[in-house]
C-alpha cells in the first residue's frame, strides 16, 4: 500500500486521480462563468458539447464546440439557443471547454459502463458515497458546492 500512496502522491486510491473532485468541477464552473458570462443555472443543465474539428488543417487549426443553452426564464420562444466556442488555444473559450471535457472524460466513460450514461458537462465523483445521492454528483449536488 505504501508504494501505491507514493505513486499517487499520497492518495490511497487511484480513483481520486482519475475522476474530478467536486471542488475541481466547481472551479471549472467558475472558469466557464468568467469566460462566457453564463449563469450557474445554465451550467447545471449543460450537456456535453458537439465537437467539430477543422477539416482544413492539423492540430493547430481552430475547431468549434457547439454548446446547447437552456434558459427557462426567457420564455418559450427564446428559451433554447446554441453558442459556438472556437478553440484556438488554451486561453480561448473553446480551449477552456476542451479542458473541462477532457477532465470529465473518464467519469463519463465509467458512468456509461455502469449503465448510467450521462450527457452532462460537469461531472464529479464523491470521495464517500452518500445514501441519498449516490456516488456521482448530480445537478442538485453541484449547486451545494
Tab-separated table of N, CA, C and O in Angstrom, residues 16-115:
chain	number	residue	atom	x	y	z
A	16	UNK	N	-9.231	8.685	-7.053
A	16	UNK	CA	-9.290	10.117	-6.793
A	16	UNK	C	-8.505	10.914	-7.831
A	16	UNK	O	-8.710	12.103	-7.986
A	17	UNK	N	-7.607	10.247	-8.546
A	17	UNK	CA	-6.849	10.925	-9.592
A	17	UNK	C	-7.514	10.808	-10.962
A	17	UNK	O	-7.299	11.640	-11.833
A	18	UNK	N	-8.325	9.764	-11.171
A	18	UNK	CA	-8.990	9.567	-12.457
A	18	UNK	C	-10.198	10.466	-12.643
A	18	UNK	O	-10.483	10.910	-13.749
A	19	UNK	N	-10.939	10.698	-11.572
A	19	UNK	CA	-12.188	11.441	-11.667
A	19	UNK	C	-12.060	12.791	-10.979
A	19	UNK	O	-11.446	12.898	-9.926
A	20	UNK	N	-12.659	13.824	-11.544
A	20	UNK	CA	-12.571	15.147	-10.920
A	20	UNK	C	-13.310	15.188	-9.583
A	20	UNK	O	-14.357	14.564	-9.416
A	21	UNK	N	-12.750	15.913	-8.650
A	21	UNK	CA	-13.376	16.122	-7.350
A	21	UNK	C	-14.429	17.226	-7.475
A	21	UNK	O	-14.386	18.029	-8.409
A	22	UNK	N	-15.370	17.275	-6.539
A	22	UNK	CA	-16.404	18.319	-6.590
A	22	UNK	C	-15.836	19.737	-6.638
A	22	UNK	O	-16.342	20.577	-7.379
A	23	UNK	N	-14.777	20.010	-5.879
A	23	UNK	CA	-14.193	21.350	-5.908
A	23	UNK	C	-13.532	21.653	-7.245
A	23	UNK	O	-13.513	22.804	-7.694
A	24	UNK	N	-12.996	20.638	-7.909
A	24	UNK	CA	-12.425	20.847	-9.240
A	24	UNK	C	-13.520	21.188	-10.252
A	24	UNK	O	-13.329	22.032	-11.122
A	25	UNK	N	-14.674	20.545	-10.133
A	25	UNK	CA	-15.793	20.869	-11.019
A	25	UNK	C	-16.355	22.253	-10.701
A	25	UNK	O	-16.779	22.976	-11.593
A	26	UNK	N	-16.338	22.633	-9.429
A	26	UNK	CA	-16.766	23.980	-9.067
A	26	UNK	C	-15.824	25.005	-9.687
A	26	UNK	O	-16.264	26.032	-10.217
A	27	UNK	N	-14.528	24.714	-9.665
A	27	UNK	CA	-13.553	25.619	-10.290
A	27	UNK	C	-13.777	25.687	-11.804
A	27	UNK	O	-13.676	26.763	-12.407
A	28	UNK	N	-14.111	24.567	-12.415
A	28	UNK	CA	-14.417	24.556	-13.844
A	28	UNK	C	-15.650	25.393	-14.143
A	28	UNK	O	-15.698	26.120	-15.140
A	29	UNK	N	-16.658	25.292	-13.284
A	29	UNK	CA	-17.875	26.085	-13.458
A	29	UNK	C	-17.560	27.576	-13.355
A	29	UNK	O	-18.034	28.377	-14.166
A	30	UNK	N	-16.742	27.946	-12.383
A	30	UNK	CA	-16.359	29.350	-12.231
A	30	UNK	C	-15.589	29.823	-13.462
A	30	UNK	O	-15.817	30.926	-13.965
A	31	UNK	N	-14.702	28.997	-13.965
A	31	UNK	CA	-13.936	29.353	-15.160
A	31	UNK	C	-14.858	29.589	-16.357
A	31	UNK	O	-14.696	30.569	-17.092
A	32	UNK	N	-15.848	28.730	-16.545
A	32	UNK	CA	-16.791	28.901	-17.654
A	32	UNK	C	-17.684	30.121	-17.447
A	32	UNK	O	-18.013	30.831	-18.407
A	33	UNK	N	-18.070	30.376	-16.195
A	33	UNK	CA	-18.872	31.575	-15.905
A	33	UNK	C	-18.068	32.827	-16.241
A	33	UNK	O	-18.572	33.758	-16.875
A	34	UNK	N	-16.812	32.856	-15.837
A	34	UNK	CA	-15.961	34.024	-16.113
A	34	UNK	C	-15.668	34.168	-17.604
A	34	UNK	O	-15.642	35.279	-18.123
A	35	UNK	N	-15.441	33.063	-18.286
A	35	UNK	CA	-15.079	33.103	-19.705
A	35	UNK	C	-16.266	33.497	-20.583
A	35	UNK	O	-16.119	34.290	-21.499
A	36	UNK	N	-17.456	32.942	-20.298
A	36	UNK	CA	-18.604	33.133	-21.176
A	36	UNK	C	-19.719	33.981	-20.585
A	36	UNK	O	-20.644	34.347	-21.288
A	37	UNK	N	-19.684	34.219	-19.282
A	37	UNK	CA	-20.732	35.014	-18.654
A	37	UNK	C	-22.025	34.252	-18.440
A	37	UNK	O	-23.082	34.857	-18.258
A	38	UNK	N	-21.964	32.927	-18.459
A	38	UNK	CA	-23.157	32.116	-18.235
A	38	UNK	C	-23.526	32.118	-16.765
A	38	UNK	O	-22.662	32.221	-15.891
A	39	UNK	N	-24.803	31.987	-16.470
A	39	UNK	CA	-25.269	31.823	-15.101
A	39	UNK	C	-25.028	30.385	-14.656
A	39	UNK	O	-24.928	29.477	-15.485
A	40	UNK	N	-25.015	30.184	-13.352
A	40	UNK	CA	-24.854	28.834	-12.821
A	40	UNK	C	-25.993	27.933	-13.275
A	40	UNK	O	-25.792	26.750	-13.546
A	41	UNK	N	-27.203	28.483	-13.396
A	41	UNK	CA	-28.346	27.667	-13.827
A	41	UNK	C	-28.133	27.117	-15.236
A	41	UNK	O	-28.595	26.023	-15.550
A	42	UNK	N	-27.436	27.839	-16.081
A	42	UNK	CA	-27.133	27.352	-17.434
A	42	UNK	C	-26.151	26.184	-17.352
A	42	UNK	O	-26.311	25.166	-18.026
A	43	UNK	N	-25.146	26.310	-16.492
A	43	UNK	CA	-24.140	25.252	-16.360
A	43	UNK	C	-24.689	23.998	-15.699
A	43	UNK	O	-24.232	22.892	-15.983
A	44	UNK	N	-25.663	24.154	-14.808
A	44	UNK	CA	-26.241	22.993	-14.121
A	44	UNK	C	-26.806	21.983	-15.106
A	44	UNK	O	-26.670	20.782	-14.912
A	45	UNK	N	-27.455	22.473	-16.141
A	45	UNK	CA	-28.116	21.590	-17.103
A	45	UNK	C	-27.342	21.408	-18.396
A	45	UNK	O	-27.799	20.716	-19.293
A	46	UNK	N	-26.176	22.029	-18.506
A	46	UNK	CA	-25.439	21.982	-19.760
A	46	UNK	C	-24.981	20.560	-20.067
A	46	UNK	O	-24.473	19.854	-19.205
A	47	UNK	N	-25.168	20.192	-21.320
A	47	UNK	CA	-24.764	18.867	-21.770
A	47	UNK	C	-23.433	18.938	-22.507
A	47	UNK	O	-22.961	20.004	-22.868
A	48	UNK	N	-22.882	17.773	-22.711
A	48	UNK	CA	-21.627	17.605	-23.431
A	48	UNK	C	-21.745	18.279	-24.790
A	48	UNK	O	-22.724	18.081	-25.504
A	49	UNK	N	-20.769	19.089	-25.210
A	49	UNK	CA	-20.883	19.827	-26.473
A	49	UNK	C	-20.666	18.945	-27.696
A	49	UNK	O	-20.060	17.882	-27.616
A	50	UNK	N	-21.157	19.427	-28.813
A	50	UNK	CA	-20.878	18.807	-30.098
A	50	UNK	C	-19.551	19.393	-30.582
A	50	UNK	O	-19.343	20.598	-30.525
A	51	UNK	N	-18.655	18.545	-31.044
A	51	UNK	CA	-17.315	18.987	-31.435
A	51	UNK	C	-17.155	18.861	-32.940
A	51	UNK	O	-17.440	17.816	-33.521
A	52	UNK	N	-16.697	19.939	-33.566
A	52	UNK	CA	-16.407	19.933	-34.997
A	52	UNK	C	-14.945	20.278	-35.218
A	52	UNK	O	-14.541	21.432	-35.073
A	53	UNK	N	-14.126	19.298	-35.559
A	53	UNK	CA	-12.725	19.629	-35.861
A	53	UNK	C	-12.644	20.374	-37.186
A	53	UNK	O	-13.505	20.242	-38.051
A	54	UNK	N	-11.614	21.152	-37.333
A	54	UNK	CA	-11.395	21.885	-38.573
A	54	UNK	C	-10.873	20.913	-39.628
A	54	UNK	O	-9.871	20.246	-39.422
A	55	UNK	N	-11.549	20.850	-40.762
A	55	UNK	CA	-11.161	19.917	-41.819
A	55	UNK	C	-9.980	20.424	-42.630
A	55	UNK	O	-9.423	19.695	-43.433
A	56	UNK	N	-9.590	21.680	-42.427
A	56	UNK	CA	-8.544	22.273	-43.257
A	56	UNK	C	-7.126	21.938	-42.827
A	56	UNK	O	-6.220	21.964	-43.641
A	57	UNK	N	-6.924	21.676	-41.542
A	57	UNK	CA	-5.536	21.558	-41.113
A	57	UNK	C	-5.309	20.529	-40.044
A	57	UNK	O	-6.152	19.683	-39.761
A	58	UNK	N	-4.148	20.652	-39.419
A	58	UNK	CA	-3.729	19.722	-38.382
A	58	UNK	C	-4.214	20.136	-37.008
A	58	UNK	O	-5.274	20.746	-36.849
A	59	UNK	N	-3.406	19.833	-36.014
A	59	UNK	CA	-3.767	20.088	-34.620
A	59	UNK	C	-3.829	21.570	-34.277
A	59	UNK	O	-4.505	21.958	-33.343
A	60	UNK	N	-3.094	22.404	-35.008
A	60	UNK	CA	-3.062	23.829	-34.687
A	60	UNK	C	-4.222	24.603	-35.325
A	60	UNK	O	-4.412	25.785	-35.044
A	61	UNK	N	-5.010	23.961	-36.161
A	61	UNK	CA	-6.148	24.622	-36.801
A	61	UNK	C	-7.294	24.763	-35.791
A	61	UNK	O	-7.515	23.887	-34.961
A	62	UNK	N	-8.027	25.862	-35.839
A	62	UNK	CA	-9.124	26.052	-34.886
A	62	UNK	C	-10.227	25.019	-35.069
A	62	UNK	O	-10.477	24.547	-36.174
A	63	UNK	N	-10.874	24.671	-33.980
A	63	UNK	CA	-12.021	23.777	-34.019
A	63	UNK	C	-13.160	24.444	-33.256
A	63	UNK	O	-12.962	25.440	-32.566
A	64	UNK	N	-14.361	23.896	-33.392
A	64	UNK	CA	-15.552	24.529	-32.820
A	64	UNK	C	-16.275	23.554	-31.905
A	64	UNK	O	-16.471	22.388	-32.254
A	65	UNK	N	-16.687	24.052	-30.743
A	65	UNK	CA	-17.538	23.311	-29.819
A	65	UNK	C	-18.901	23.997	-29.833
A	65	UNK	O	-18.994	25.183	-29.519
A	66	UNK	N	-19.955	23.277	-30.186
A	66	UNK	CA	-21.305	23.843	-30.159
A	66	UNK	C	-21.983	23.395	-28.872
A	66	UNK	O	-22.126	22.215	-28.607
A	67	UNK	N	-22.379	24.375	-28.073
A	67	UNK	CA	-22.985	24.124	-26.769
A	67	UNK	C	-24.449	24.555	-26.818
A	67	UNK	O	-24.764	25.656	-27.253
A	68	UNK	N	-25.330	23.664	-26.372
A	68	UNK	CA	-26.749	23.991	-26.297
A	68	UNK	C	-27.027	24.696	-24.971
A	68	UNK	O	-26.631	24.213	-23.911
A	69	UNK	N	-27.709	25.821	-25.044
A	69	UNK	CA	-28.017	26.637	-23.870
A	69	UNK	C	-29.519	26.566	-23.608
A	69	UNK	O	-30.320	26.723	-24.523
A	70	UNK	N	-29.885	26.336	-22.352
A	70	UNK	CA	-31.290	26.300	-21.951
A	70	UNK	C	-31.493	27.343	-20.860
A	70	UNK	O	-30.949	27.216	-19.765
A	71	UNK	N	-32.272	28.380	-21.173
A	71	UNK	CA	-32.589	29.439	-20.212
A	71	UNK	C	-34.108	29.508	-20.058
A	71	UNK	O	-34.776	30.252	-20.778
A	72	UNK	N	-34.667	28.741	-19.114
A	72	UNK	CA	-36.122	28.639	-18.988
A	72	UNK	C	-36.825	29.965	-18.688
A	72	UNK	O	-37.969	30.157	-19.084
A	73	UNK	N	-36.166	30.886	-18.021
A	73	UNK	CA	-36.824	32.147	-17.655
A	73	UNK	C	-37.007	33.090	-18.839
A	73	UNK	O	-37.697	34.094	-18.724
A	74	UNK	N	-36.429	32.787	-19.965
A	74	UNK	CA	-36.582	33.635	-21.149
A	74	UNK	C	-37.933	33.457	-21.836
A	74	UNK	O	-38.266	34.212	-22.726
A	75	UNK	N	-38.662	32.434	-21.480
A	75	UNK	CA	-39.929	32.166	-22.141
A	75	UNK	C	-39.772	31.102	-23.210
A	75	UNK	O	-38.663	30.698	-23.557
A	76	UNK	N	-40.885	30.657	-23.738
A	76	UNK	CA	-40.893	29.538	-24.676
A	76	UNK	C	-40.111	29.821	-25.950
A	76	UNK	O	-39.332	28.994	-26.407
A	77	UNK	N	-40.289	30.984	-26.536
A	77	UNK	CA	-39.688	31.280	-27.824
A	77	UNK	C	-38.170	31.474	-27.740
A	77	UNK	O	-37.435	31.089	-28.642
A	78	UNK	N	-37.670	32.055	-26.673
A	78	UNK	CA	-36.243	32.368	-26.554
A	78	UNK	C	-35.482	31.435	-25.606
A	78	UNK	O	-34.317	31.675	-25.308
A	79	UNK	N	-36.132	30.387	-25.132
A	79	UNK	CA	-35.540	29.521	-24.113
A	79	UNK	C	-34.287	28.791	-24.596
A	79	UNK	O	-33.288	28.731	-23.905
A	80	UNK	N	-34.326	28.196	-25.777
A	80	UNK	CA	-33.214	27.366	-26.266
A	80	UNK	C	-32.377	28.132	-27.291
A	80	UNK	O	-32.906	28.799	-28.168
A	81	UNK	N	-31.071	28.001	-27.156
A	81	UNK	CA	-30.148	28.597	-28.117
A	81	UNK	C	-28.866	27.776	-28.129
A	81	UNK	O	-28.719	26.830	-27.366
A	82	UNK	N	-27.938	28.139	-28.993
A	82	UNK	CA	-26.637	27.479	-29.032
A	82	UNK	C	-25.543	28.540	-29.042
A	82	UNK	O	-25.753	29.661	-29.499
A	83	UNK	N	-24.406	28.177	-28.522
A	83	UNK	CA	-23.201	29.005	-28.593
A	83	UNK	C	-22.118	28.192	-29.277
A	83	UNK	O	-21.932	27.015	-28.952
A	84	UNK	N	-21.417	28.806	-30.203
A	84	UNK	CA	-20.269	28.177	-30.835
A	84	UNK	C	-19.012	28.740	-30.193
A	84	UNK	O	-18.778	29.941	-30.247
A	85	UNK	N	-18.234	27.876	-29.579
A	85	UNK	CA	-16.999	28.290	-28.924
A	85	UNK	C	-15.823	27.822	-29.775
A	85	UNK	O	-15.632	26.630	-29.985
A	86	UNK	N	-15.055	28.758	-30.267
A	86	UNK	CA	-13.924	28.448	-31.144
A	86	UNK	C	-12.705	28.138	-30.280
A	86	UNK	O	-12.360	28.889	-29.376
A	87	UNK	N	-12.081	27.023	-30.582
A	87	UNK	CA	-10.897	26.576	-29.849
A	87	UNK	C	-9.656	26.918	-30.675
A	87	UNK	O	-9.320	26.233	-31.631
A	88	UNK	N	-8.988	28.014	-30.291
A	88	UNK	CA	-7.747	28.405	-30.952
A	88	UNK	C	-6.556	28.319	-30.001
A	88	UNK	O	-5.490	28.840	-30.299
A	89	UNK	N	-6.765	27.673	-28.870
A	89	UNK	CA	-5.680	27.518	-27.909
A	89	UNK	C	-6.180	27.550	-26.483
A	89	UNK	O	-7.369	27.722	-26.227
A	90	UNK	N	-5.267	27.411	-25.523
A	90	UNK	CA	-5.639	27.308	-24.115
A	90	UNK	C	-6.395	28.512	-23.556
A	90	UNK	O	-7.226	28.356	-22.675
A	91	UNK	N	-6.170	29.711	-24.037
A	91	UNK	CA	-6.836	30.882	-23.485
A	91	UNK	C	-8.172	31.197	-24.111
A	91	UNK	O	-8.879	32.089	-23.653
A	92	UNK	N	-8.551	30.475	-25.152
A	92	UNK	CA	-9.805	30.759	-25.843
A	92	UNK	C	-10.975	30.066	-25.146
A	92	UNK	O	-10.788	29.149	-24.342
A	93	UNK	N	-12.183	30.505	-25.464
A	93	UNK	CA	-13.382	29.904	-24.867
A	93	UNK	C	-13.479	28.422	-25.200
A	93	UNK	O	-13.793	27.594	-24.344
A	94	UNK	N	-13.179	28.065	-26.444
A	94	UNK	CA	-13.197	26.659	-26.832
A	94	UNK	C	-12.093	25.863	-26.159
A	94	UNK	O	-12.268	24.691	-25.838
A	95	UNK	N	-10.957	26.497	-25.917
A	95	UNK	CA	-9.863	25.835	-25.206
A	95	UNK	C	-10.221	25.517	-23.769
A	95	UNK	O	-9.895	24.449	-23.246
A	96	UNK	N	-10.916	26.442	-23.120
A	96	UNK	CA	-11.385	26.209	-21.748
A	96	UNK	C	-12.369	25.044	-21.731
A	96	UNK	O	-12.272	24.138	-20.898
A	97	UNK	N	-13.312	25.051	-22.669
A	97	UNK	CA	-14.300	23.979	-22.731
A	97	UNK	C	-13.635	22.640	-23.027
A	97	UNK	O	-14.000	21.617	-22.451
A	98	UNK	N	-12.628	22.638	-23.897
A	98	UNK	CA	-11.897	21.402	-24.200
A	98	UNK	C	-11.245	20.829	-22.941
A	98	UNK	O	-11.239	19.614	-22.721
A	99	UNK	N	-10.690	21.691	-22.099
A	99	UNK	CA	-10.065	21.226	-20.868
A	99	UNK	C	-11.090	20.621	-19.911
A	99	UNK	O	-10.831	19.600	-19.271
A	100	UNK	N	-12.269	21.239	-19.821
A	100	UNK	CA	-13.326	20.703	-18.954
A	100	UNK	C	-13.797	19.349	-19.481
A	100	UNK	O	-13.968	18.401	-18.718
A	101	UNK	N	-13.982	19.242	-20.784
A	101	UNK	CA	-14.411	17.979	-21.393
A	101	UNK	C	-13.370	16.889	-21.138
A	101	UNK	O	-13.711	15.759	-20.775
A	102	UNK	N	-12.093	17.218	-21.300
A	102	UNK	CA	-11.029	16.234	-21.080
A	102	UNK	C	-10.972	15.788	-19.623
A	102	UNK	O	-10.718	14.616	-19.338
A	103	UNK	N	-11.231	16.690	-18.694
A	103	UNK	CA	-11.152	16.324	-17.271
A	103	UNK	C	-12.304	15.412	-16.839
A	103	UNK	O	-12.181	14.709	-15.844
A	104	UNK	N	-13.399	15.413	-17.582
A	104	UNK	CA	-14.543	14.575	-17.216
A	104	UNK	C	-14.704	13.355	-18.111
A	104	UNK	O	-15.659	12.608	-17.960
A	105	UNK	N	-13.766	13.136	-19.019
A	105	UNK	CA	-13.867	12.017	-19.965
A	105	UNK	C	-13.985	10.670	-19.257
A	105	UNK	O	-14.852	9.860	-19.579
A	106	UNK	N	-13.118	10.405	-18.279
A	106	UNK	CA	-13.124	9.106	-17.607
A	106	UNK	C	-14.396	8.914	-16.785
A	106	UNK	O	-14.915	7.803	-16.701
A	107	UNK	N	-14.899	9.964	-16.189
A	107	UNK	CA	-16.146	9.864	-15.426
A	107	UNK	C	-17.300	9.509	-16.357
A	107	UNK	O	-18.146	8.666	-16.036
A	108	UNK	N	-17.345	10.131	-17.527
A	108	UNK	CA	-18.409	9.852	-18.487
A	108	UNK	C	-18.340	8.404	-18.972
A	108	UNK	O	-19.350	7.720	-19.077
A	109	UNK	N	-17.124	7.925	-19.246
A	109	UNK	CA	-16.955	6.531	-19.679
A	109	UNK	C	-17.357	5.560	-18.577
A	109	UNK	O	-17.995	4.544	-18.842
A	110	UNK	N	-16.988	5.867	-17.345
A	110	UNK	CA	-17.327	4.988	-16.219
A	110	UNK	C	-18.839	4.918	-16.017
A	110	UNK	O	-19.392	3.839	-15.804
A	111	UNK	N	-19.510	6.037	-16.087
A	111	UNK	CA	-20.962	6.043	-15.947
A	111	UNK	C	-21.619	5.236	-17.060
A	111	UNK	O	-22.604	4.532	-16.824
A	112	UNK	N	-21.084	5.319	-18.262
A	112	UNK	CA	-21.616	4.528	-19.369
A	112	UNK	C	-21.479	3.038	-19.120
A	112	UNK	O	-22.405	2.259	-19.374
A	113	UNK	N	-20.327	2.619	-18.577
A	113	UNK	CA	-20.115	1.203	-18.279
A	113	UNK	C	-20.982	0.721	-17.119
A	113	UNK	O	-21.292	-0.458	-17.023
A	114	UNK	N	-21.366	1.625	-16.237
A	114	UNK	CA	-22.251	1.271	-15.120
A	114	UNK	C	-23.722	1.248	-15.539
A	114	UNK	O	-24.590	0.967	-14.729
A	115	UNK	N	-23.989	1.561	-16.802
A	115	UNK	CA	-25.358	1.581	-17.283
A	115	UNK	C	-26.100	2.865	-16.946
A	115	UNK	O	-27.322	2.911	-16.969
